[in-house]
Amino acid sequence: MAPIAVGDSLPDCTLAHFDEQDQLQSVNVHSFSAGKKIILFGVPGAFTPTCSMKHVPGFIEKSEELKSKGIDEIMCVSVNDPFVMKAWAKTYTDNKHVKFFADGSAEFTHALGLQLDLKEKGLGIRSRRFALLVDDLKVKMANIEEGGEFTVSSVEEVIKAL
């Protein structure tokens, strides 16, 4: 399957997320995103070095700027279980706007065409690193990394597209 691209509609899947009351929720991507301008960024794994020290912190640090530019939601998605995503989210004590979603079976990742086979590294099927700008379910920007790179999916690149 070809990777998601500009002009495509965001696929409809269900992700897991712990809400503000610490309750596990099943979140329908279309219901959550319809009528909103969102940043959806994906990472290969929670607690991995580049994801934890560069990718996620960038979106947290620039979240107020993103909101001021009309972004309604900032979603971080990874092929991990929701309890791992919850624990990872709690390590970012200054986070106010980035929401962490689990794609435990990589269903959403496959629907996006962004799966990354990391079996040789003991990680199984994961997500490629990416950042999407989505407006009312339509992809307006698709910055998708090759391999383990971290260049086009940074928050700085997203801000340039706004």
Coordinates of C-alpha atoms in Angstrom, one line a residue:
M1 CA 0.0 0.0 0.0
A2 CA 1.3 3.4 -0.9
P3 CA 1.9 5.8 2.0
I4 CA -0.7 8.4 2.8
A5 CA -0.2 11.6 0.7
V6 CA -1.4 15.2 0.4
G7 CA -5.0 15.2 -0.7
D8 CA -5.8 11.8 0.8
S9 CA -8.4 11.4 3.5
L10 CA -7.3 10.2 6.9
P11 CA -8.2 6.6 7.3
D12 CA -10.8 5.7 10.0
C13 CA -9.5 3.5 12.8
T14 CA -9.7 3.2 16.5
L15 CA -6.8 4.2 18.8
A16 CA -6.4 3.9 22.5
H17 CA -5.8 7.0 24.7
F18 CA -5.9 7.8 28.4
D19 CA -8.0 10.9 29.0
E20 CA -7.5 13.7 31.5
Q21 CA -9.3 11.7 34.2
D22 CA -6.8 8.8 33.6
Q23 CA -9.5 6.6 32.0
L24 CA -8.7 4.4 29.0
Q25 CA -10.7 5.5 26.0
S26 CA -11.1 4.0 22.5
V27 CA -10.9 7.0 20.2
N28 CA -12.3 6.9 16.7
V29 CA -9.9 8.8 14.5
H30 CA -12.6 10.3 12.3
S31 CA -14.8 11.4 15.2
F32 CA -11.8 12.9 17.0
S33 CA -10.5 14.7 13.9
A34 CA -13.6 15.8 11.9
G35 CA -14.0 19.5 11.5
K36 CA -10.6 20.2 13.2
K37 CA -7.1 21.2 12.0
I38 CA -4.7 18.7 13.6
I39 CA -1.1 17.7 13.6
L40 CA -0.7 14.0 13.7
F41 CA 2.9 12.8 14.2
G42 CA 4.0 9.2 14.5
V43 CA 7.1 7.7 16.0
P44 CA 8.7 4.2 15.9
G45 CA 8.4 3.7 19.6
A46 CA 7.9 5.1 23.0
F47 CA 11.0 5.6 25.1
T48 CA 13.3 5.3 22.1
P49 CA 16.1 7.8 21.9
T50 CA 15.2 10.1 19.0
C51 CA 11.5 9.9 19.7
S52 CA 12.0 10.8 23.4
M53 CA 14.8 13.3 23.2
K54 CA 14.0 15.2 19.9
H55 CA 10.7 14.4 18.2
V56 CA 8.2 14.6 21.0
P57 CA 9.9 17.4 23.0
G58 CA 9.9 19.6 19.9
F59 CA 6.1 19.4 19.6
I60 CA 5.6 20.0 23.3
E61 CA 7.9 23.0 23.3
K62 CA 6.2 24.5 20.2
S63 CA 2.6 23.5 21.1
E64 CA 1.5 27.0 22.1
E65 CA 2.8 28.3 18.8
L66 CA 1.0 25.6 16.9
K67 CA -2.2 26.4 18.7
S68 CA -1.8 30.1 17.9
K69 CA -1.6 29.2 14.2
G70 CA -5.0 27.4 14.3
I71 CA -4.1 23.9 15.3
D72 CA -6.9 22.3 17.3
E73 CA -5.2 19.1 18.3
I74 CA -1.7 17.6 18.4
M75 CA -1.6 13.8 18.3
C76 CA 1.4 11.6 18.9
V77 CA 0.8 8.0 17.7
S78 CA 3.0 5.0 18.2
V79 CA 2.7 1.2 17.8
N80 CA 2.7 0.5 21.5
D81 CA 0.1 -0.4 24.0
P82 CA -1.9 2.3 25.8
F83 CA -0.2 1.7 29.1
V84 CA 3.2 2.3 27.6
M85 CA 2.0 5.4 25.9
K86 CA 0.5 6.6 29.2
A87 CA 3.8 6.0 31.1
W88 CA 5.7 7.8 28.3
A89 CA 3.4 10.8 28.3
K90 CA 3.8 11.2 32.1
T91 CA 7.6 11.7 31.6
Y92 CA 6.8 15.0 29.9
T93 CA 5.6 17.0 32.9
D94 CA 5.5 20.3 31.0
N95 CA 3.2 18.9 28.3
K96 CA -0.2 20.7 28.0
H97 CA -1.3 20.0 24.5
V98 CA 0.2 16.9 22.9
K99 CA -2.1 13.8 23.3
F100 CA -0.5 10.3 23.2
F101 CA -2.4 7.6 21.3
A102 CA -1.6 3.9 21.1
D103 CA -1.9 1.9 17.9
G104 CA -1.3 -1.4 19.6
S105 CA -1.9 -3.7 16.6
A106 CA -0.5 -1.3 14.0
E107 CA -3.9 -1.2 12.4
F108 CA -3.9 2.6 11.9
T109 CA -0.2 2.5 10.9
H110 CA -1.0 -0.1 8.2
A111 CA -4.0 2.0 7.0
L112 CA -1.7 5.0 6.6
G113 CA 0.8 2.8 4.6
L114 CA 3.5 3.8 7.1
Q115 CA 4.6 0.5 8.6
L116 CA 8.3 -0.1 9.3
D117 CA 9.7 -3.6 9.8
L118 CA 12.1 -3.5 12.7
K119 CA 12.1 -7.2 13.5
E120 CA 15.8 -7.4 13.0
K121 CA 16.2 -5.0 15.9
G122 CA 13.8 -6.9 18.1
L123 CA 11.0 -4.2 17.8
G124 CA 8.6 -5.9 15.4
I125 CA 6.4 -3.9 13.1
R126 CA 6.4 -0.2 14.0
S127 CA 5.5 3.1 12.4
R128 CA 7.8 5.2 10.2
R129 CA 8.5 8.6 11.7
F130 CA 6.1 11.1 10.1
A131 CA 4.2 14.3 10.6
L132 CA 0.8 15.1 8.9
L133 CA -1.2 18.3 8.8
V134 CA -4.8 17.3 8.5
D135 CA -7.7 19.7 8.0
D136 CA -11.2 18.2 8.4
L137 CA -9.9 14.7 7.6
K138 CA -8.0 15.8 4.5
V139 CA -4.2 15.6 4.5
K140 CA -2.6 19.0 3.7
M141 CA 1.0 18.1 4.4
A142 CA 2.6 14.7 4.6
N143 CA 6.2 14.7 5.8
I144 CA 7.4 11.1 6.0
E145 CA 10.8 10.0 7.0
E146 CA 12.9 7.2 5.4
G147 CA 14.3 4.6 7.7
G148 CA 15.3 6.0 11.0
E149 CA 15.9 9.5 9.8
F150 CA 14.6 12.6 11.6
T151 CA 14.6 15.5 9.2
V152 CA 11.3 16.3 7.6
S153 CA 8.9 15.4 10.4
S154 CA 10.2 17.8 13.0
V155 CA 8.0 20.5 14.5
E156 CA 10.1 23.1 12.7
E157 CA 9.2 21.6 9.4
V158 CA 5.5 21.5 10.3
I159 CA 5.6 25.2 11.3
K160 CA 7.1 26.1 7.9
A161 CA 4.0 24.5 6.3
L162 CA 1.5 26.5 8.4

